[in-house]
PDB file of C-alpha atoms in Angstrom:
ATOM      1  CA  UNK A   1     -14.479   5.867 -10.108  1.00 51.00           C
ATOM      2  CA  UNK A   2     -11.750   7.429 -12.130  1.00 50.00           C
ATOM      3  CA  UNK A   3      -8.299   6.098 -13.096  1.00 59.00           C
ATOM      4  CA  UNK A   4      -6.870   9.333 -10.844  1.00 62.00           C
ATOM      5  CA  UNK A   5      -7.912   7.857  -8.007  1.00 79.00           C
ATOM      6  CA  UNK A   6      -5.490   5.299  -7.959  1.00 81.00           C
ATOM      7  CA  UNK A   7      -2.990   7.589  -6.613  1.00 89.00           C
ATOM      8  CA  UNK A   8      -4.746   7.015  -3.085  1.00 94.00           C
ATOM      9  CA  UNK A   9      -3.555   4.604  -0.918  1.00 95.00           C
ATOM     10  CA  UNK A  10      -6.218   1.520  -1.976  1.00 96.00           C
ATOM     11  CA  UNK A  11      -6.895  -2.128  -2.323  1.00 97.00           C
ATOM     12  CA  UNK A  12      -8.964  -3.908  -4.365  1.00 96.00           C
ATOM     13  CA  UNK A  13     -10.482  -8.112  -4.101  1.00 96.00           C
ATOM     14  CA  UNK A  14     -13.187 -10.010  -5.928  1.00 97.00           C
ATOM     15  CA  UNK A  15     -15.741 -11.332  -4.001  1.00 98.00           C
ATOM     16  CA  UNK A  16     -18.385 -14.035  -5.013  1.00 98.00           C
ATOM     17  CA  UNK A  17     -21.963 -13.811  -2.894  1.00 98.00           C
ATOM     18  CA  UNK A  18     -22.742 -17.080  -1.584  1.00 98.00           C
ATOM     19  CA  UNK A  19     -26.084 -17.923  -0.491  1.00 97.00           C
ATOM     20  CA  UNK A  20     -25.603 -16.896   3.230  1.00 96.00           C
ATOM     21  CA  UNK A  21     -24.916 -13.979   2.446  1.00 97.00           C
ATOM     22  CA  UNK A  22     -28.453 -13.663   1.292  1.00 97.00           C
ATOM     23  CA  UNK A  23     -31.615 -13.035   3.062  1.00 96.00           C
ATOM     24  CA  UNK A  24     -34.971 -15.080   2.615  1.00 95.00           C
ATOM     25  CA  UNK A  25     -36.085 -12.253  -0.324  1.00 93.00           C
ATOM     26  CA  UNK A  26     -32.388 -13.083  -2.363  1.00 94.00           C
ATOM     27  CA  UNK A  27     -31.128  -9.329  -0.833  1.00 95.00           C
ATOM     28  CA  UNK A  28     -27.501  -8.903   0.615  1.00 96.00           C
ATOM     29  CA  UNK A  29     -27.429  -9.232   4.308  1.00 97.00           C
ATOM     30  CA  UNK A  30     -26.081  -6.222   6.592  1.00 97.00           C
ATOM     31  CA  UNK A  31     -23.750  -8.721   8.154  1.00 97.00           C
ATOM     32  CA  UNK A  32     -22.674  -9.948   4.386  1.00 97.00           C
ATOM     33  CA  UNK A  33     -21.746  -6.229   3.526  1.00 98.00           C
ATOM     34  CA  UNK A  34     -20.029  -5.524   7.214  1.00 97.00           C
ATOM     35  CA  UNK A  35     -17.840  -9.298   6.745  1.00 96.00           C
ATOM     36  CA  UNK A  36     -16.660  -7.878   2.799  1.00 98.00           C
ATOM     37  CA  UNK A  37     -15.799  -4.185   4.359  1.00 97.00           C
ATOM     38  CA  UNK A  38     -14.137  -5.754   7.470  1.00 95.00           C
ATOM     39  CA  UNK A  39     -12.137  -8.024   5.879  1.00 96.00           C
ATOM     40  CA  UNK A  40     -10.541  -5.812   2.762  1.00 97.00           C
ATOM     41  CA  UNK A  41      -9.659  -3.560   5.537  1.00 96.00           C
ATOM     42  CA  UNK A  42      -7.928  -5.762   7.539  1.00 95.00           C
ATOM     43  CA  UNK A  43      -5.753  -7.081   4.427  1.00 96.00           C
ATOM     44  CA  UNK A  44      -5.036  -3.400   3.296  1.00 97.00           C
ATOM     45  CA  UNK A  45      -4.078  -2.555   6.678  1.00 96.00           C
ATOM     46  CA  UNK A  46      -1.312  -5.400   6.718  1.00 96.00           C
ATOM     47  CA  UNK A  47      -0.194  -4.479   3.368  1.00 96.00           C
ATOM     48  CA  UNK A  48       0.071  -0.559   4.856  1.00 95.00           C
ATOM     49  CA  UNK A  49       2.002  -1.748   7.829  1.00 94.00           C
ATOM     50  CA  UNK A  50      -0.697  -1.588  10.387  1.00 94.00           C
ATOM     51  CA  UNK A  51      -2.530  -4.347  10.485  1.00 93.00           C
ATOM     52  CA  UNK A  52      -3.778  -6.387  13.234  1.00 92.00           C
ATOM     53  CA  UNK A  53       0.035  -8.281  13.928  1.00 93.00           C
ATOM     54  CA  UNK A  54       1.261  -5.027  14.018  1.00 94.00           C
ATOM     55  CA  UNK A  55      -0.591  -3.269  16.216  1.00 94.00           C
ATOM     56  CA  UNK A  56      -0.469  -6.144  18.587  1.00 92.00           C
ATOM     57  CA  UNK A  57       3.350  -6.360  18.566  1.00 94.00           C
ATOM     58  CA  UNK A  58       2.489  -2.431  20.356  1.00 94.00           C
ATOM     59  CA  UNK A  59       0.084  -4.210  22.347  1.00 94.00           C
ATOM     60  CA  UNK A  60      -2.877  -2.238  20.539  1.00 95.00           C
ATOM     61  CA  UNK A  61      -6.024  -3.360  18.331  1.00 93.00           C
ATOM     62  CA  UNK A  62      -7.973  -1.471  16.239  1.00 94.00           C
ATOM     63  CA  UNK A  63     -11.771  -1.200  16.823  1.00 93.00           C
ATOM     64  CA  UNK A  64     -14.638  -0.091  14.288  1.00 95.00           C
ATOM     65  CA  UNK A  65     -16.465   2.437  16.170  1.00 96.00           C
ATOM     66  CA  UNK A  66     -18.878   3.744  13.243  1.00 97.00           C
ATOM     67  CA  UNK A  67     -20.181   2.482  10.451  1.00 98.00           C
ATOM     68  CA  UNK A  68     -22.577   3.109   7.169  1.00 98.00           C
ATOM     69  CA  UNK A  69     -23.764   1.711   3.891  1.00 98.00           C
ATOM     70  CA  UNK A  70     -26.038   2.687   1.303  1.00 98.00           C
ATOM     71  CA  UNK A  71     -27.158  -0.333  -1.087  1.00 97.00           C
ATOM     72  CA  UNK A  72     -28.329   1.149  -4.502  1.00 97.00           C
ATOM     73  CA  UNK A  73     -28.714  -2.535  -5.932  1.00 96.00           C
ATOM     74  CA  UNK A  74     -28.576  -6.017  -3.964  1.00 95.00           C
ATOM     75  CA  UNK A  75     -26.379  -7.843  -5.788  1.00 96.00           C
ATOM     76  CA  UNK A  76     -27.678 -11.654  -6.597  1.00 96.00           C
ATOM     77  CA  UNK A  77     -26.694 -14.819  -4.928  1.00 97.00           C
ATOM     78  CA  UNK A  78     -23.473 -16.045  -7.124  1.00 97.00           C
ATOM     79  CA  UNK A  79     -22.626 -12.720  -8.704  1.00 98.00           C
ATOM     80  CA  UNK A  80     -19.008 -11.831  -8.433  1.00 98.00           C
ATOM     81  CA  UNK A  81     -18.164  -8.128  -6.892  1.00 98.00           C
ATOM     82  CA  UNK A  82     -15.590  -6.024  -7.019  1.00 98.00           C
ATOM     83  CA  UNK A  83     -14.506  -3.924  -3.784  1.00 98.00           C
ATOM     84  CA  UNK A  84     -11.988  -1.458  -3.636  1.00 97.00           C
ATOM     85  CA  UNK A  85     -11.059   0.452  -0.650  1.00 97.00           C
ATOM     86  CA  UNK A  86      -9.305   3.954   0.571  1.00 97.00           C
ATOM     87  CA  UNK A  87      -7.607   5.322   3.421  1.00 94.00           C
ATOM     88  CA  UNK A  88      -8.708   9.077   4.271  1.00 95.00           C
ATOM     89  CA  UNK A  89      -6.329  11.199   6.709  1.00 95.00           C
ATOM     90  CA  UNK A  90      -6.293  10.279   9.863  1.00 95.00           C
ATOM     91  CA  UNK A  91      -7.650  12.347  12.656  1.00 95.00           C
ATOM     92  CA  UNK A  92      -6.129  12.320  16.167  1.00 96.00           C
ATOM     93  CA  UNK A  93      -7.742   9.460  17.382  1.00 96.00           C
ATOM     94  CA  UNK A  94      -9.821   8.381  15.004  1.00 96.00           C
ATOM     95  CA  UNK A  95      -9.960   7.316  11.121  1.00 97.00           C
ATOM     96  CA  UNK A  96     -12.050   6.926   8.334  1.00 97.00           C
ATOM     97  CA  UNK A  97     -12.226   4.103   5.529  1.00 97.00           C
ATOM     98  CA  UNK A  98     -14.358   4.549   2.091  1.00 97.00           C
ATOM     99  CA  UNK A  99     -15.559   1.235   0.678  1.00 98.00           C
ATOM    100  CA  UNK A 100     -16.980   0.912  -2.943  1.00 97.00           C
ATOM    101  CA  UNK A 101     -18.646  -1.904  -4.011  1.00 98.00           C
ATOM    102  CA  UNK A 102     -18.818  -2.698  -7.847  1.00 98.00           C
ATOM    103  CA  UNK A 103     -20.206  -5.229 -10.421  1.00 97.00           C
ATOM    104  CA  UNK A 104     -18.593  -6.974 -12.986  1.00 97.00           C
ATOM    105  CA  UNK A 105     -20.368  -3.854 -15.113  1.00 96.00           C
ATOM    106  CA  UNK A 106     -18.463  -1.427 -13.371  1.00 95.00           C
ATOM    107  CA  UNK A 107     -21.622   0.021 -11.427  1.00 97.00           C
ATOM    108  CA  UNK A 108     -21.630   0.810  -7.695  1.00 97.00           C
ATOM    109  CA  UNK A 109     -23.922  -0.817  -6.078  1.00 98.00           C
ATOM    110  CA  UNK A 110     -23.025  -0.326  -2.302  1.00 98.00           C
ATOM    111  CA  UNK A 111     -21.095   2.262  -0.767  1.00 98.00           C
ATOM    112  CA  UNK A 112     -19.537   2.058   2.265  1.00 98.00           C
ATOM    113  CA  UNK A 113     -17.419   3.724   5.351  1.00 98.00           C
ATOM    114  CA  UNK A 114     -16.510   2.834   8.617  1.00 97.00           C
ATOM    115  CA  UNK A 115     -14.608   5.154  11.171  1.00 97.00           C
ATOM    116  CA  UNK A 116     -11.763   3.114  13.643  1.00 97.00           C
ATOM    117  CA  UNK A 117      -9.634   3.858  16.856  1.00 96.00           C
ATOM    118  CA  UNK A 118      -6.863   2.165  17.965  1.00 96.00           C
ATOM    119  CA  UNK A 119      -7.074   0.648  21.575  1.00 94.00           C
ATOM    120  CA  UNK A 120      -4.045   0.053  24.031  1.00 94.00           C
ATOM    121  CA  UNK A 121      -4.696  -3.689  25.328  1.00 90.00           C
ATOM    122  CA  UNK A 122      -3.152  -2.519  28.728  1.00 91.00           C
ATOM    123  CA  UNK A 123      -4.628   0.574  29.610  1.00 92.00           C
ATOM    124  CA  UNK A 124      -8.416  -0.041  27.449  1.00 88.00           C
ATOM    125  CA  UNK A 125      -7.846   3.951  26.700  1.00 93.00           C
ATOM    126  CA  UNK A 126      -7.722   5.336  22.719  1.00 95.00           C
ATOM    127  CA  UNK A 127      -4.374   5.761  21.273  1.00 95.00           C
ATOM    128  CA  UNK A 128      -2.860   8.317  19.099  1.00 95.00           C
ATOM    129  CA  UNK A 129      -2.719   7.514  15.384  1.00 94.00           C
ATOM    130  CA  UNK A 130      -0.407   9.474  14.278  1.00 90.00           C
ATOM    131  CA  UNK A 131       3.065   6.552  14.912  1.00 92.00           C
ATOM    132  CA  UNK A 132       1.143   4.258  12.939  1.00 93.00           C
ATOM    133  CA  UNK A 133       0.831   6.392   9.658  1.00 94.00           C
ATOM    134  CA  UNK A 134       4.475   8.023  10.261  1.00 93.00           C
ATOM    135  CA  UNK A 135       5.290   7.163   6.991  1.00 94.00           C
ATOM    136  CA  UNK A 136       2.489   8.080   4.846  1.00 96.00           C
ATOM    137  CA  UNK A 137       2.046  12.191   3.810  1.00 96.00           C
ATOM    138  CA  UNK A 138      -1.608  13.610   3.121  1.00 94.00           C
ATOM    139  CA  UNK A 139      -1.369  13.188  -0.425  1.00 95.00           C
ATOM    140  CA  UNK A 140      -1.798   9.515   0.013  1.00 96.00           C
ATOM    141  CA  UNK A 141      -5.010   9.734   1.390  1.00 96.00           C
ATOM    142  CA  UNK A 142      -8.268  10.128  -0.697  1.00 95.00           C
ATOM    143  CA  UNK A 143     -10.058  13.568   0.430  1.00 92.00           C
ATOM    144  CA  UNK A 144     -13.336  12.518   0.847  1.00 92.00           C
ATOM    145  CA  UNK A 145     -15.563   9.793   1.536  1.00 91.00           C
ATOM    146  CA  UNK A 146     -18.028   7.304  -0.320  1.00 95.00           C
ATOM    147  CA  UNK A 147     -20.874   9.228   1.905  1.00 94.00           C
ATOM    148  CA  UNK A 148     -20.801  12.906   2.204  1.00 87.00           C
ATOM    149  CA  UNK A 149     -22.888  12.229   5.470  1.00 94.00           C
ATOM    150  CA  UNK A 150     -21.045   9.296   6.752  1.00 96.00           C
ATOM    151  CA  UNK A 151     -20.712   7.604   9.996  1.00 97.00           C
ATOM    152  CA  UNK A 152     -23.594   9.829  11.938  1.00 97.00           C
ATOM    153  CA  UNK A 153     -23.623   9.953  15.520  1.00 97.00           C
ATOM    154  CA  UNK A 154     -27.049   8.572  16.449  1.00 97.00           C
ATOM    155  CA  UNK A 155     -29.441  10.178  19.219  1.00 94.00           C
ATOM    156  CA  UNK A 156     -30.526   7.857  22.209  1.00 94.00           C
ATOM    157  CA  UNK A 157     -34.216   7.250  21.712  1.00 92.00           C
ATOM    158  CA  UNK A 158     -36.850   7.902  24.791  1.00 92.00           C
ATOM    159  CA  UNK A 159     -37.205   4.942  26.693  1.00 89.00           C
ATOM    160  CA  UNK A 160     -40.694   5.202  25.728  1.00 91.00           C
ATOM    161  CA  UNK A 161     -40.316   4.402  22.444  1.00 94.00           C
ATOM    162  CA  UNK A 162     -38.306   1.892  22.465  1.00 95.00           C
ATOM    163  CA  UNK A 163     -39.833  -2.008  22.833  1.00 95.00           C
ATOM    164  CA  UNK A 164     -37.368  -4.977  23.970  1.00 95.00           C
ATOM    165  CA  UNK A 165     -37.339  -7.773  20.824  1.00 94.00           C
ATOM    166  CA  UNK A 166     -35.455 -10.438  23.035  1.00 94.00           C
ATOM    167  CA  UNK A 167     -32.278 -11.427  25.318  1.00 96.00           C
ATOM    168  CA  UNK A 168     -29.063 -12.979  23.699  1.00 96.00           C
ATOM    169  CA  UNK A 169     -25.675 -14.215  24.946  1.00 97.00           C
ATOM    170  CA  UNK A 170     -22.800 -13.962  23.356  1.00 97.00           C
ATOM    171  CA  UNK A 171     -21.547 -17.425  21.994  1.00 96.00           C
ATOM    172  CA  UNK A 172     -17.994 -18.775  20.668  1.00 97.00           C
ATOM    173  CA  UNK A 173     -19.161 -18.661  17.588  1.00 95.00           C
ATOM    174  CA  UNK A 174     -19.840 -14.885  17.608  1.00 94.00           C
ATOM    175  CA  UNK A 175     -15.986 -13.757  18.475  1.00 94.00           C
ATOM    176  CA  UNK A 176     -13.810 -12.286  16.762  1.00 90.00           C
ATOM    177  CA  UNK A 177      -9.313 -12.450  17.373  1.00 86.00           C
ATOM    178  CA  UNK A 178     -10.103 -10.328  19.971  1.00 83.00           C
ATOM    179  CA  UNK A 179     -12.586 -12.124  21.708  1.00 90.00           C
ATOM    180  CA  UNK A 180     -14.893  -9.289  21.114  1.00 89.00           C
ATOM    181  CA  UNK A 181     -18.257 -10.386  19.448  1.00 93.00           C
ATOM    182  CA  UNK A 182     -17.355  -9.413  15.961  1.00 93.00           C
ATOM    183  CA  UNK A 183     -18.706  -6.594  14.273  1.00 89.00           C
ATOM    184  CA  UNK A 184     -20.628  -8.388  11.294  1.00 92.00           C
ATOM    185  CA  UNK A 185     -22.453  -9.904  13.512  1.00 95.00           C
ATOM    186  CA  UNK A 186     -24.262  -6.872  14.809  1.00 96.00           C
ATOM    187  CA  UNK A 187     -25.442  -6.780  11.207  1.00 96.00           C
ATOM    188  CA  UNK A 188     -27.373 -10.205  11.936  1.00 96.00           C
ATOM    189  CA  UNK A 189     -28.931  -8.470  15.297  1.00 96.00           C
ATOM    190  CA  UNK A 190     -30.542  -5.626  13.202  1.00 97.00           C
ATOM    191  CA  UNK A 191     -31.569  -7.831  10.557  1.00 97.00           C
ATOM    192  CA  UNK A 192     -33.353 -10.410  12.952  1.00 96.00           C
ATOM    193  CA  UNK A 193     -34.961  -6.755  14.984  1.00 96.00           C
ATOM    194  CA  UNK A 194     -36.484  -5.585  11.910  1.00 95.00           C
ATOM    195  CA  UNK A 195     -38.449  -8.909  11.346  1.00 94.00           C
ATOM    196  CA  UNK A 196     -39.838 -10.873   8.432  1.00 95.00           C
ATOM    197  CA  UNK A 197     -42.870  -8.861   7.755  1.00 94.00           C
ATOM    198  CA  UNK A 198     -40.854  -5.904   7.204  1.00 93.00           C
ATOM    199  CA  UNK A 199     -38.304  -7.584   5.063  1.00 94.00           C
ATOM    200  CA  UNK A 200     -41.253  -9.095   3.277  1.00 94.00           C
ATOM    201  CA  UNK A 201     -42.312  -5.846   2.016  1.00 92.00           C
ATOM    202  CA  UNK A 202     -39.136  -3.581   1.919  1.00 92.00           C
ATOM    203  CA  UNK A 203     -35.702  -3.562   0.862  1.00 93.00           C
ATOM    204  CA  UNK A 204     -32.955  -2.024   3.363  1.00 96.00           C
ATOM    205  CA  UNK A 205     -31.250   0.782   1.539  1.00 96.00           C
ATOM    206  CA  UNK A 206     -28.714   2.544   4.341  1.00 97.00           C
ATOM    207  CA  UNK A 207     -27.737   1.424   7.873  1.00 98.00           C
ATOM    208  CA  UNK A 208     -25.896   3.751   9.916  1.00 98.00           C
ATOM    209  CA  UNK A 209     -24.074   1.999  13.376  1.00 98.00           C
ATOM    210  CA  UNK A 210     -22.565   3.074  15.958  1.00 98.00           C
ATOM    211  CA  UNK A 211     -20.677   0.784  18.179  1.00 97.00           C
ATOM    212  CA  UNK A 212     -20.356   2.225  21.790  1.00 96.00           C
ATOM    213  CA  UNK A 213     -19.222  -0.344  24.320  1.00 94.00           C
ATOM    214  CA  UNK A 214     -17.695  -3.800  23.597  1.00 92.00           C
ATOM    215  CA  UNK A 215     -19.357  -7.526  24.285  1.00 94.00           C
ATOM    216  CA  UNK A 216     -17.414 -10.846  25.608  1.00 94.00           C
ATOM    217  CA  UNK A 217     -18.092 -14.180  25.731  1.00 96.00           C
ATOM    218  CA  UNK A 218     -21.396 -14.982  28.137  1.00 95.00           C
ATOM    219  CA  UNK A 219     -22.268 -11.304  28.164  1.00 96.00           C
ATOM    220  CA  UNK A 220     -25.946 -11.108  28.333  1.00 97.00           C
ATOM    221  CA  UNK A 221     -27.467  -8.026  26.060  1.00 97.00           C
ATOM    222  CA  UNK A 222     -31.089  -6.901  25.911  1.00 97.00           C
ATOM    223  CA  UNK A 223     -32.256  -5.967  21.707  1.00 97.00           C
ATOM    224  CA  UNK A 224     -34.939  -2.619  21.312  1.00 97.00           C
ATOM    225  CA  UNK A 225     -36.683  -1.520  18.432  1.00 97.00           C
ATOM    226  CA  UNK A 226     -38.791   1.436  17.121  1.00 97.00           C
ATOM    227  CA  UNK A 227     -40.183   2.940  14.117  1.00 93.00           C
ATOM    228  CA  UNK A 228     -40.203   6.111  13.297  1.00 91.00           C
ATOM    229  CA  UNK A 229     -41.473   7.004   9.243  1.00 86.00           C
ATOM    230  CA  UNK A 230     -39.861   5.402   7.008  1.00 90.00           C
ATOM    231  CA  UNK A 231     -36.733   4.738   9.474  1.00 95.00           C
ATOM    232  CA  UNK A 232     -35.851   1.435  12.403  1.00 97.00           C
ATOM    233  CA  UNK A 233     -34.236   2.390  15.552  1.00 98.00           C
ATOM    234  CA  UNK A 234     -32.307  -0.407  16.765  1.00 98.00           C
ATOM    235  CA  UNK A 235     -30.407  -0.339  20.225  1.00 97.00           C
ATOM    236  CA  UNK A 236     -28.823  -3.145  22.522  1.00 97.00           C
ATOM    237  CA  UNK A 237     -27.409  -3.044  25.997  1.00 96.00           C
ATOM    238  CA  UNK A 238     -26.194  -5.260  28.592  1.00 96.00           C
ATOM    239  CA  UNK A 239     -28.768  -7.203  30.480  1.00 95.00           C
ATOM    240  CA  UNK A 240     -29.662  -5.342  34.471  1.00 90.00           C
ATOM    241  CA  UNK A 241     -27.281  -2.506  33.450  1.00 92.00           C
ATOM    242  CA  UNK A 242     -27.492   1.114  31.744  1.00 91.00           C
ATOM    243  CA  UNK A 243     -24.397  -0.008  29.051  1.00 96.00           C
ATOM    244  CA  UNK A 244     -25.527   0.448  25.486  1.00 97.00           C
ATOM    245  CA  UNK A 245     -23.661  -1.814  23.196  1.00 97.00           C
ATOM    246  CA  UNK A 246     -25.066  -0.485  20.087  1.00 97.00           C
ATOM    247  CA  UNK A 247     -27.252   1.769  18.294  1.00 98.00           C
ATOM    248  CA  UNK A 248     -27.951   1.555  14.945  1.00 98.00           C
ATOM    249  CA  UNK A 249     -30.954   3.066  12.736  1.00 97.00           C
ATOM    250  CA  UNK A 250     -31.964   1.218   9.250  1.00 98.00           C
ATOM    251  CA  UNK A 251     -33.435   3.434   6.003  1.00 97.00           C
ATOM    252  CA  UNK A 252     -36.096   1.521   3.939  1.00 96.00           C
ATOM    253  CA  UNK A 253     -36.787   1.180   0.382  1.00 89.00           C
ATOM    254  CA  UNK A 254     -40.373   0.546  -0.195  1.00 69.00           C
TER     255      UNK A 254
END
């Protein structure tokens, strides 16, 4: 990335991989690249003036409701990382957030984005952006995205193709502030749906998400999978009801 691009509004961390954020092969874990993206943003959006104390003090909350990555290199258990981060212009309701992930060579090995909303708490309806970035003009905002074909709305699968993998609940351990299951760990769901065999022989190289209704502590939530080529389908709902929780769909590199 070039020098110019620091004009953007950005943020930047260093980030060591620890071993769980490593699968059985050694490769980065969707739900170690989801925890790095998820937490820059919610620093940066502090630092803007709308993070997650602010929007509560409007009684609002943001909430991810797309996300992709492309990994072009897993980076190694131990290996420090470099992630920087850019706000794009806000839409009406919704926003989008470019994530590159560097090495200490200055390569980009995962690229990121993830498209938010803001919630009222009261009313469960999306807000307008446009009071919380009041004070920011379009020239702060980077004009494109780390993915020209970012954040994808995925198509609902025949129920004929799809085959349950297993029943969950959620758990304390899997909320987030919000007492929402946290988003990262959707990233564990798809991983355990895709299974060892496949991992075994592949290497994930993109995950698209979408995140379409929200889970709470004790909900119950079916997991589906199918293959289609060279691409996982991944979908989860609640347990004796019609509401999908996720879909997400996971590119291989064989």
């Amino acid at each position: 990335m070039e020098n110019t691009e620091e004009k953007y509004l950005h943020y930047k961390q260093e980030v060591v991989v620890a071993v769980g954020d490593a699968d059985f092969n050694g490769h980065i874990k969707p739900s170690a690249i989801m925890g790095y993206c998820q937490d820059i943003a919610t620093t940066h959006a502090g630092i803007l003036g709308f993070g997650h104390k602010d929007l509560l003090a409007r009684n609002l909350v943001w909430v991810m409701i797309r996300m992709s990555f492309k990994v072009i290199k897993s980076p190694k258990i131990g290996e420090t990382l470099i992630i920087k981060t850019f706000c794009e212009k806000p839409n009406k309701l919704d926003v989008n957030r470019g994530y590159y992930i560097n090495n200490m060579a200055g390569e980009t090995v995962i690229f990121a984005s993830s498209k938010w909303c803001v919630l009222d708490m009261n009313t469960h309806k999306i807000s307008l952006l446009t009071p919380l970035f009041e004070k920011y003009v379009d020239a702060d905002f980077i004009p494109y995205q780390p993915l020209d074909d970012a954040n994808p709305k995925i198509q609902a699968l025949s129920a004929l193709d799809l085959t349950i993998e297993d029943t969950f609940r959620v758990q304390v351990t899997d909320l987030d502030q919000n007492f929402h299951m946290n988003n990262a760990r959707y990233g564990d769901i798809i991983l355990n749906a895709c299974g060892v065999q496949a991992l075994k022989e592949n290497r994930i190289s993109r995950i698209d998400l979408n995140f379409i209704s929200q889970l709470f502590i004790g909900d119950e939530y079916e997991v589906y999978k199918a293959q289609k080529d060279n691409m996982t389908f991944v979908e989860a709902k609640k347990s004796d009801s019609d509401t999908i929780i996720f879909r997400a769909r996971v590119a291989w590199q064989t």
